[in-house]
């Protein structure tokens, strides 16, 4: 179980537009084996979970450590995870977050919560953020060594740089 990868997937889950089952399959483009299990109920549950999980990222972005811990513990209590040892590769026994009977929603929720809980315990509770680009409300996981990430993507970072440059030009022209 690679918890940083799961934590990063939880950010892309919050950022995903999930109006219907087709959108959820598109979100799972790199995991085609899950596509046939997707049902409308997964979409409904994940839409609700997106809103719940966004609160954890916002609490972390505000450096509110007790709120991050409380919110994640609440979510873990409400969405119990049933992990199992997988032997699909007998030479490499490893943990899967959910058992075989889990729905797609249960699997994604379990991965997100285990990823974030482990990230918080290993790297601290202030590693989650919301994008600083004013027109963007995406969230991200900050794994940079000096914890300096401010934008969800290179695209938002360069948009913000361009906006700051134009603002400096305007200020220079006005003075
Ligand atoms: Zn596996
Ligand atoms: Zn952004």
GROMACS .gro file of C-alpha atoms and ligand atoms in nm:
model
  177
    1UNK     CA    1   0.000   0.000   0.000
    2UNK     CA    2   0.158   0.321  -0.123
    3UNK     CA    3  -0.007   0.581   0.098
    4UNK     CA    4   0.133   0.888  -0.080
    5UNK     CA    5  -0.012   0.762  -0.408
    6UNK     CA    6  -0.346   0.701  -0.234
    7UNK     CA    7  -0.335   1.048  -0.075
    8UNK     CA    8  -0.269   1.201  -0.418
    9UNK     CA    9  -0.558   1.000  -0.561
   10UNK     CA   10  -0.780   1.144  -0.287
   11UNK     CA   11  -0.695   1.495  -0.412
   12UNK     CA   12  -0.780   1.400  -0.770
   13UNK     CA   13  -1.106   1.247  -0.641
   14UNK     CA   14  -1.201   1.577  -0.475
   15UNK     CA   15  -1.108   1.763  -0.796
   16UNK     CA   16  -1.297   1.530  -1.030
   17UNK     CA   17  -1.622   1.636  -1.197
   18UNK     CA   18  -1.848   1.336  -1.134
   19UNK     CA   19  -2.196   1.407  -1.274
   20UNK     CA   20  -2.261   1.046  -1.380
   21UNK     CA   21  -2.124   0.693  -1.414
   22UNK     CA   22  -1.950   0.774  -1.744
   23UNK     CA   23  -1.757   1.052  -1.571
   24UNK     CA   24  -1.657   0.816  -1.290
   25UNK     CA   25  -1.528   0.564  -1.546
   26UNK     CA   26  -1.330   0.845  -1.713
   27UNK     CA   27  -1.186   0.937  -1.370
   28UNK     CA   28  -1.076   0.571  -1.341
   29UNK     CA   29  -0.910   0.575  -1.685
   30UNK     CA   30  -0.596   0.406  -1.547
   31UNK     CA   31  -0.799   0.130  -1.376
   32UNK     CA   32  -1.017  -0.014  -1.651
   33UNK     CA   33  -1.078  -0.334  -1.452
   34UNK     CA   34  -1.306  -0.131  -1.221
   35UNK     CA   35  -1.521   0.011  -1.502
   36UNK     CA   36  -1.777  -0.269  -1.522
   37UNK     CA   37  -1.840  -0.248  -1.145
   38UNK     CA   38  -1.936   0.122  -1.154
   39UNK     CA   39  -2.305   0.183  -1.073
   40UNK     CA   40  -2.506   0.502  -1.020
   41UNK     CA   41  -2.503   0.449  -0.642
   42UNK     CA   42  -2.121   0.481  -0.647
   43UNK     CA   43  -2.156   0.821  -0.816
   44UNK     CA   44  -2.405   0.941  -0.555
   45UNK     CA   45  -2.189   0.826  -0.264
   46UNK     CA   46  -1.870   0.970  -0.411
   47UNK     CA   47  -2.032   1.310  -0.475
   48UNK     CA   48  -2.123   1.323  -0.106
   49UNK     CA   49  -1.775   1.206  -0.005
   50UNK     CA   50  -1.609   1.472  -0.223
   51UNK     CA   51  -1.779   1.743  -0.017
   52UNK     CA   52  -1.683   1.576   0.312
   53UNK     CA   53  -1.323   1.528   0.206
   54UNK     CA   54  -1.281   1.885   0.082
   55UNK     CA   55  -1.323   1.997   0.444
   56UNK     CA   56  -1.011   1.800   0.543
   57UNK     CA   57  -0.804   1.976   0.274
   58UNK     CA   58  -0.940   2.316   0.380
   59UNK     CA   59  -0.864   2.250   0.747
   60UNK     CA   60  -0.509   2.147   0.657
   61UNK     CA   61  -0.463   2.451   0.431
   62UNK     CA   62  -0.563   2.665   0.733
   63UNK     CA   63  -0.305   2.479   0.950
   64UNK     CA   64  -0.588   2.368   1.180
   65UNK     CA   65  -0.429   2.041   1.294
   66UNK     CA   66  -0.698   1.944   1.551
   67UNK     CA   67  -0.970   1.991   1.286
   68UNK     CA   68  -0.779   1.779   1.033
   69UNK     CA   69  -0.746   1.499   1.288
   70UNK     CA   70  -1.107   1.523   1.404
   71UNK     CA   71  -1.246   1.538   1.048
   72UNK     CA   72  -1.043   1.239   0.931
   73UNK     CA   73  -1.134   1.037   1.241
   74UNK     CA   74  -1.504   1.120   1.184
   75UNK     CA   75  -1.478   1.005   0.822
   76UNK     CA   76  -1.291   0.686   0.921
   77UNK     CA   77  -1.566   0.607   1.173
   78UNK     CA   78  -1.840   0.670   0.916
   79UNK     CA   79  -1.669   0.477   0.637
   80UNK     CA   80  -1.515   0.167   0.802
   81UNK     CA   81  -1.236   0.014   0.593
   82UNK     CA   82  -1.204  -0.365   0.560
   83UNK     CA   83  -0.848  -0.427   0.443
   84UNK     CA   84  -0.722  -0.765   0.331
   85UNK     CA   85  -0.394  -0.935   0.253
   86UNK     CA   86  -0.385  -0.995  -0.119
   87UNK     CA   87  -0.208  -1.297  -0.273
   88UNK     CA   88  -0.263  -1.214  -0.639
   89UNK     CA   89   0.118  -1.209  -0.652
   90UNK     CA   90   0.219  -1.495  -0.416
   91UNK     CA   91   0.582  -1.374  -0.398
   92UNK     CA   92   0.472  -1.033  -0.282
   93UNK     CA   93   0.196  -1.054  -0.023
   94UNK     CA   94   0.063  -0.706   0.039
   95UNK     CA   95  -0.231  -0.518   0.181
   96UNK     CA   96  -0.527  -0.405  -0.024
   97UNK     CA   97  -0.741  -0.130   0.125
   98UNK     CA   98  -1.074  -0.302   0.059
   99UNK     CA   99  -1.190  -0.661   0.026
  100UNK     CA  100  -1.321  -0.812  -0.298
  101UNK     CA  101  -1.685  -0.748  -0.210
  102UNK     CA  102  -1.633  -0.371  -0.180
  103UNK     CA  103  -1.816  -0.140  -0.419
  104UNK     CA  104  -1.618   0.105  -0.631
  105UNK     CA  105  -1.724   0.387  -0.397
  106UNK     CA  106  -1.612   0.190  -0.088
  107UNK     CA  107  -1.279   0.116  -0.254
  108UNK     CA  108  -1.209   0.480  -0.348
  109UNK     CA  109  -1.327   0.610  -0.011
  110UNK     CA  110  -1.111   0.354   0.172
  111UNK     CA  111  -0.803   0.437  -0.036
  112UNK     CA  112  -0.853   0.809   0.018
  113UNK     CA  113  -0.895   0.779   0.396
  114UNK     CA  114  -0.611   0.533   0.451
  115UNK     CA  115  -0.385   0.742   0.226
  116UNK     CA  116  -0.464   1.065   0.407
  117UNK     CA  117  -0.454   0.912   0.758
  118UNK     CA  118  -0.108   0.765   0.691
  119UNK     CA  119   0.014   1.085   0.530
  120UNK     CA  120  -0.096   1.290   0.831
  121UNK     CA  121   0.074   1.047   1.075
  122UNK     CA  122   0.398   1.024   0.874
  123UNK     CA  123   0.442   1.374   0.729
  124UNK     CA  124   0.219   1.590   0.948
  125UNK     CA  125  -0.133   1.731   0.921
  126UNK     CA  126  -0.051   2.045   0.720
  127UNK     CA  127   0.049   1.876   0.393
  128UNK     CA  128  -0.286   1.928   0.220
  129UNK     CA  129  -0.377   2.246   0.041
  130UNK     CA  130  -0.617   2.438  -0.179
  131UNK     CA  131  -0.497   2.604  -0.498
  132UNK     CA  132  -0.389   2.970  -0.460
  133UNK     CA  133  -0.490   3.058  -0.817
  134UNK     CA  134  -0.794   3.280  -0.761
  135UNK     CA  135  -1.017   3.113  -1.023
  136UNK     CA  136  -0.932   2.756  -0.918
  137UNK     CA  137  -1.076   2.557  -0.627
  138UNK     CA  138  -0.874   2.237  -0.673
  139UNK     CA  139  -0.699   2.071  -0.381
  140UNK     CA  140  -0.355   1.906  -0.369
  141UNK     CA  141  -0.113   1.705  -0.157
  142UNK     CA  142   0.215   1.887  -0.085
  143UNK     CA  143   0.503   1.639  -0.083
  144UNK     CA  144   0.768   1.903  -0.158
  145UNK     CA  145   1.064   1.884   0.087
  146UNK     CA  146   1.019   2.239   0.219
  147UNK     CA  147   0.638   2.223   0.204
  148UNK     CA  148   0.614   2.517  -0.034
  149UNK     CA  149   0.351   2.407  -0.282
  150UNK     CA  150   0.078   2.666  -0.351
  151UNK     CA  151  -0.089   2.556  -0.674
  152UNK     CA  152  -0.272   2.243  -0.787
  153UNK     CA  153  -0.086   2.230  -1.119
  154UNK     CA  154   0.184   2.389  -1.335
  155UNK     CA  155  -0.098   2.544  -1.534
  156UNK     CA  156  -0.232   2.733  -1.230
  157UNK     CA  157   0.119   2.829  -1.121
  158UNK     CA  158   0.194   2.992  -1.458
  159UNK     CA  159  -0.149   3.158  -1.474
  160UNK     CA  160  -0.079   3.314  -1.132
  161UNK     CA  161   0.271   3.420  -1.243
  162UNK     CA  162   0.129   3.591  -1.551
  163UNK     CA  163  -0.134   3.768  -1.339
  164UNK     CA  164   0.130   3.886  -1.089
  165UNK     CA  165   0.354   4.008  -1.374
  166UNK     CA  166   0.066   4.207  -1.529
  167UNK     CA  167  -0.019   4.355  -1.188
  168UNK     CA  168   0.346   4.468  -1.146
  169UNK     CA  169   0.341   4.621  -1.496
  170UNK     CA  170   0.019   4.809  -1.417
  171UNK     CA  171   0.164   4.932  -1.087
  172UNK     CA  172   0.484   5.046  -1.263
  173UNK     CA  173   0.286   5.224  -1.534
  174UNK     CA  174   0.071   5.400  -1.274
  175UNK     CA  175   0.366   5.531  -1.072
  176LIG    ZN1  176  -0.226  -0.576  -0.523
  177LIG    ZN1  177  -0.539   2.525  -0.949
   0.00000   0.00000   0.00000
